[in-house]
Amino acid sequence: MRLSITDLHAFRALGYLGTRPLDELTGSDEISEATGVARPYLVRVLATLVASGLVRSRKGVNGGYALSRPAEEINLREVMRAIDGPIAPLSCVSLNWFNDCPEAPRCHARTAVYQRLRDAMLDALSQITVAELSVDVAAGVDYGQCALHVLSPN
């Protein structure tokens, strides 16, 4: 699993929305300005988060975006799954996108490495909430700097 630029943009947008009241919609222009994410890209990220049920939206003059539930109840496991799909390192150990492998019954790496990696990633991501991202936003932390360190595939 690698963090992508899209993941970072989702973290920034969700962190900002987490600082806003749940009953108040925030326009994409405001979110874009506050997070530094270009509005066209931000709108695509938000559409994915809306489709996953993490964010709610309303179109129109008084429209905008808000978290669908309190920031403390949304964890990064849900966010990463919404943005990237499977979190498991391989489909043979994926919980939601499983593909059987003929070598699975005799593959020691599957249980010794791949399942452990999956479980560790899921556990870590489950423990971090959007509320924690909101603390960073309130403190002025710029996740845009993280984009300089995103690893490219080999």
mmCIF file of C-alpha atoms in Angstrom:
data_model
loop_
_atom_site.group_PDB
_atom_site.id
_atom_site.type_symbol
_atom_site.label_atom_id
_atom_site.label_comp_id
_atom_site.label_asym_id
_atom_site.label_seq_id
_atom_site.Cartn_x
_atom_site.Cartn_y
_atom_site.Cartn_z
ATOM 1 C CA MET A 1 0.000 0.000 0.000
ATOM 2 C CA ARG A 2 1.256 3.441 -0.938
ATOM 3 C CA LEU A 3 -0.319 6.782 -0.249
ATOM 4 C CA SER A 4 -1.297 8.594 -3.408
ATOM 5 C CA ILE A 5 -1.747 12.278 -4.130
ATOM 6 C CA THR A 6 -5.489 11.563 -4.226
ATOM 7 C CA ASP A 7 -5.320 10.103 -0.710
ATOM 8 C CA LEU A 8 -3.576 13.232 0.537
ATOM 9 C CA HIS A 9 -6.171 15.465 -1.112
ATOM 10 C CA ALA A 10 -8.946 13.426 0.485
ATOM 11 C CA PHE A 11 -7.253 13.763 3.888
ATOM 12 C CA ARG A 12 -6.981 17.520 3.416
ATOM 13 C CA ALA A 13 -10.613 17.924 2.348
ATOM 14 C CA LEU A 14 -11.956 15.674 5.102
ATOM 15 C CA GLY A 15 -9.760 17.336 7.699
ATOM 16 C CA TYR A 16 -11.155 20.704 6.691
ATOM 17 C CA LEU A 17 -14.754 19.462 6.667
ATOM 18 C CA GLY A 18 -14.099 18.017 10.125
ATOM 19 C CA THR A 19 -13.548 21.542 11.425
ATOM 20 C CA ARG A 20 -16.979 22.603 10.171
ATOM 21 C CA PRO A 21 -20.364 21.957 11.834
ATOM 22 C CA LEU A 22 -22.088 18.825 10.506
ATOM 23 C CA ASP A 23 -25.272 20.742 9.746
ATOM 24 C CA GLU A 24 -23.458 23.380 7.687
ATOM 25 C CA LEU A 25 -22.607 22.839 4.024
ATOM 26 C CA THR A 26 -19.300 24.211 2.762
ATOM 27 C CA GLY A 27 -18.775 25.141 -0.882
ATOM 28 C CA SER A 28 -16.063 23.576 -2.998
ATOM 29 C CA ASP A 29 -14.487 27.008 -3.595
ATOM 30 C CA GLU A 30 -13.972 27.471 0.146
ATOM 31 C CA ILE A 31 -12.623 23.942 0.610
ATOM 32 C CA SER A 32 -10.272 24.410 -2.351
ATOM 33 C CA GLU A 33 -8.962 27.699 -1.010
ATOM 34 C CA ALA A 34 -8.536 26.347 2.524
ATOM 35 C CA THR A 35 -6.773 23.152 1.452
ATOM 36 C CA GLY A 36 -4.817 24.328 -1.562
ATOM 37 C CA VAL A 37 -6.298 21.546 -3.698
ATOM 38 C CA ALA A 38 -7.257 22.717 -7.190
ATOM 39 C CA ARG A 39 -11.051 22.904 -7.388
ATOM 40 C CA PRO A 40 -11.496 20.612 -10.463
ATOM 41 C CA TYR A 41 -9.455 17.868 -8.788
ATOM 42 C CA LEU A 42 -11.079 18.493 -5.405
ATOM 43 C CA VAL A 43 -14.567 18.093 -6.867
ATOM 44 C CA ARG A 44 -13.610 14.661 -8.246
ATOM 45 C CA VAL A 45 -12.209 13.598 -4.862
ATOM 46 C CA LEU A 46 -15.335 14.858 -3.093
ATOM 47 C CA ALA A 47 -17.558 13.000 -5.593
ATOM 48 C CA THR A 48 -15.789 9.767 -4.656
ATOM 49 C CA LEU A 49 -16.246 10.513 -0.949
ATOM 50 C CA VAL A 50 -19.937 11.311 -1.527
ATOM 51 C CA ALA A 51 -20.417 8.052 -3.472
ATOM 52 C CA SER A 52 -18.877 6.129 -0.570
ATOM 53 C CA GLY A 53 -21.195 7.785 1.956
ATOM 54 C CA LEU A 54 -18.445 9.519 3.931
ATOM 55 C CA VAL A 55 -19.506 12.972 2.755
ATOM 56 C CA ARG A 56 -22.932 14.348 1.897
ATOM 57 C CA SER A 57 -23.601 17.027 -0.667
ATOM 58 C CA ARG A 58 -26.293 19.254 -2.057
ATOM 59 C CA LYS A 59 -26.182 21.002 -5.414
ATOM 60 C CA GLY A 60 -27.291 24.517 -6.088
ATOM 61 C CA VAL A 61 -26.843 28.034 -4.772
ATOM 62 C CA ASN A 62 -26.967 26.967 -1.124
ATOM 63 C CA GLY A 63 -25.225 23.674 -1.810
ATOM 64 C CA GLY A 64 -21.936 22.314 -0.643
ATOM 65 C CA TYR A 65 -20.370 19.461 1.281
ATOM 66 C CA ALA A 66 -20.342 18.187 4.856
ATOM 67 C CA LEU A 67 -19.234 15.050 6.628
ATOM 68 C CA SER A 68 -22.007 12.461 6.730
ATOM 69 C CA ARG A 69 -21.303 11.737 10.407
ATOM 70 C CA PRO A 70 -19.043 13.100 13.162
ATOM 71 C CA ALA A 71 -15.332 13.245 12.341
ATOM 72 C CA GLU A 72 -14.585 10.958 15.302
ATOM 73 C CA GLU A 73 -16.639 8.207 13.627
ATOM 74 C CA ILE A 74 -14.858 8.213 10.256
ATOM 75 C CA ASN A 75 -11.538 6.392 10.167
ATOM 76 C CA LEU A 76 -8.822 6.342 7.546
ATOM 77 C CA ARG A 77 -9.539 2.715 6.719
ATOM 78 C CA GLU A 78 -12.877 3.844 5.301
ATOM 79 C CA VAL A 79 -11.277 6.774 3.508
ATOM 80 C CA MET A 80 -8.499 4.734 1.905
ATOM 81 C CA ARG A 81 -10.941 2.046 0.842
ATOM 82 C CA ALA A 82 -13.221 4.682 -0.726
ATOM 83 C CA ILE A 83 -10.361 6.314 -2.632
ATOM 84 C CA ASP A 84 -8.155 3.345 -3.515
ATOM 85 C CA GLY A 85 -10.300 0.240 -3.184
ATOM 86 C CA PRO A 86 -8.456 -2.763 -1.727
ATOM 87 C CA ILE A 87 -6.020 -2.135 1.104
ATOM 88 C CA ALA A 88 -4.536 -5.637 1.079
ATOM 89 C CA PRO A 89 -1.141 -6.043 -0.599
ATOM 90 C CA LEU A 90 -2.466 -8.866 -2.828
ATOM 91 C CA SER A 91 -5.946 -9.995 -3.873
ATOM 92 C CA CYS A 92 -5.379 -13.474 -2.395
ATOM 93 C CA VAL A 93 -5.593 -11.930 1.101
ATOM 94 C CA SER A 94 -8.111 -9.176 0.379
ATOM 95 C CA LEU A 95 -11.196 -9.159 2.581
ATOM 96 C CA ASN A 96 -13.447 -7.430 0.040
ATOM 97 C CA TRP A 97 -11.787 -8.057 -3.341
ATOM 98 C CA PHE A 98 -10.587 -11.624 -2.836
ATOM 99 C CA ASN A 99 -9.291 -13.640 -5.786
ATOM 100 C CA ASP A 100 -8.392 -17.233 -5.100
ATOM 101 C CA CYS A 101 -4.894 -18.420 -5.865
ATOM 102 C CA PRO A 102 -4.122 -22.067 -6.686
ATOM 103 C CA GLU A 103 -0.968 -21.808 -4.544
ATOM 104 C CA ALA A 104 -2.829 -20.544 -1.444
ATOM 105 C CA PRO A 105 -3.036 -23.906 0.379
ATOM 106 C CA ARG A 106 0.740 -24.361 0.343
ATOM 107 C CA CYS A 107 1.920 -20.726 0.242
ATOM 108 C CA HIS A 108 3.637 -19.840 3.512
ATOM 109 C CA ALA A 109 4.214 -16.220 2.482
ATOM 110 C CA ARG A 110 0.446 -15.752 2.277
ATOM 111 C CA THR A 111 -0.036 -16.220 6.025
ATOM 112 C CA ALA A 112 3.445 -15.302 7.252
ATOM 113 C CA VAL A 113 3.700 -12.039 5.335
ATOM 114 C CA TYR A 114 0.722 -10.924 3.241
ATOM 115 C CA GLN A 115 -2.065 -11.499 5.768
ATOM 116 C CA ARG A 116 0.024 -9.916 8.528
ATOM 117 C CA LEU A 117 0.713 -6.873 6.351
ATOM 118 C CA ARG A 118 -2.989 -6.567 5.555
ATOM 119 C CA ASP A 119 -3.993 -6.863 9.202
ATOM 120 C CA ALA A 120 -1.380 -4.348 10.358
ATOM 121 C CA MET A 121 -2.442 -1.815 7.716
ATOM 122 C CA LEU A 122 -6.138 -2.242 8.495
ATOM 123 C CA ASP A 123 -5.489 -1.943 12.224
ATOM 124 C CA ALA A 124 -3.393 1.207 11.892
ATOM 125 C CA LEU A 125 -5.827 2.905 9.509
ATOM 126 C CA SER A 126 -8.800 1.974 11.708
ATOM 127 C CA GLN A 127 -7.277 3.779 14.684
ATOM 128 C CA ILE A 128 -6.861 7.163 12.981
ATOM 129 C CA THR A 129 -9.944 9.328 12.516
ATOM 130 C CA VAL A 130 -10.874 12.379 10.502
ATOM 131 C CA ALA A 131 -11.036 14.211 13.841
ATOM 132 C CA GLU A 132 -7.266 13.767 14.103
ATOM 133 C CA LEU A 133 -6.822 15.189 10.605
ATOM 134 C CA SER A 134 -8.967 18.137 11.688
ATOM 135 C CA VAL A 135 -6.548 18.860 14.537
ATOM 136 C CA ASP A 136 -3.790 19.145 11.935
ATOM 137 C CA VAL A 137 -5.917 21.454 9.782
ATOM 138 C CA ALA A 138 -6.694 23.675 12.773
ATOM 139 C CA ALA A 139 -2.956 23.818 13.566
ATOM 140 C CA GLY A 140 -2.114 24.817 9.989
ATOM 141 C CA VAL A 141 -0.361 21.582 9.022
ATOM 142 C CA ASP A 142 -0.010 21.466 5.225
ATOM 143 C CA TYR A 143 -0.366 17.953 3.814
ATOM 144 C CA GLY A 144 0.624 19.450 0.485
ATOM 145 C CA GLN A 145 4.225 19.011 1.631
ATOM 146 C CA CYS A 146 3.583 15.259 1.835
ATOM 147 C CA ALA A 147 3.031 15.251 -1.927
ATOM 148 C CA LEU A 148 6.764 15.818 -2.328
ATOM 149 C CA HIS A 149 7.382 12.476 -0.637
ATOM 150 C CA VAL A 150 4.812 10.250 -2.353
ATOM 151 C CA LEU A 151 6.641 7.206 -3.676
ATOM 152 C CA SER A 152 6.368 6.393 -7.344
ATOM 153 C CA PRO A 153 5.946 2.796 -8.470
ATOM 154 C CA ASN A 154 9.237 1.139 -9.379
#
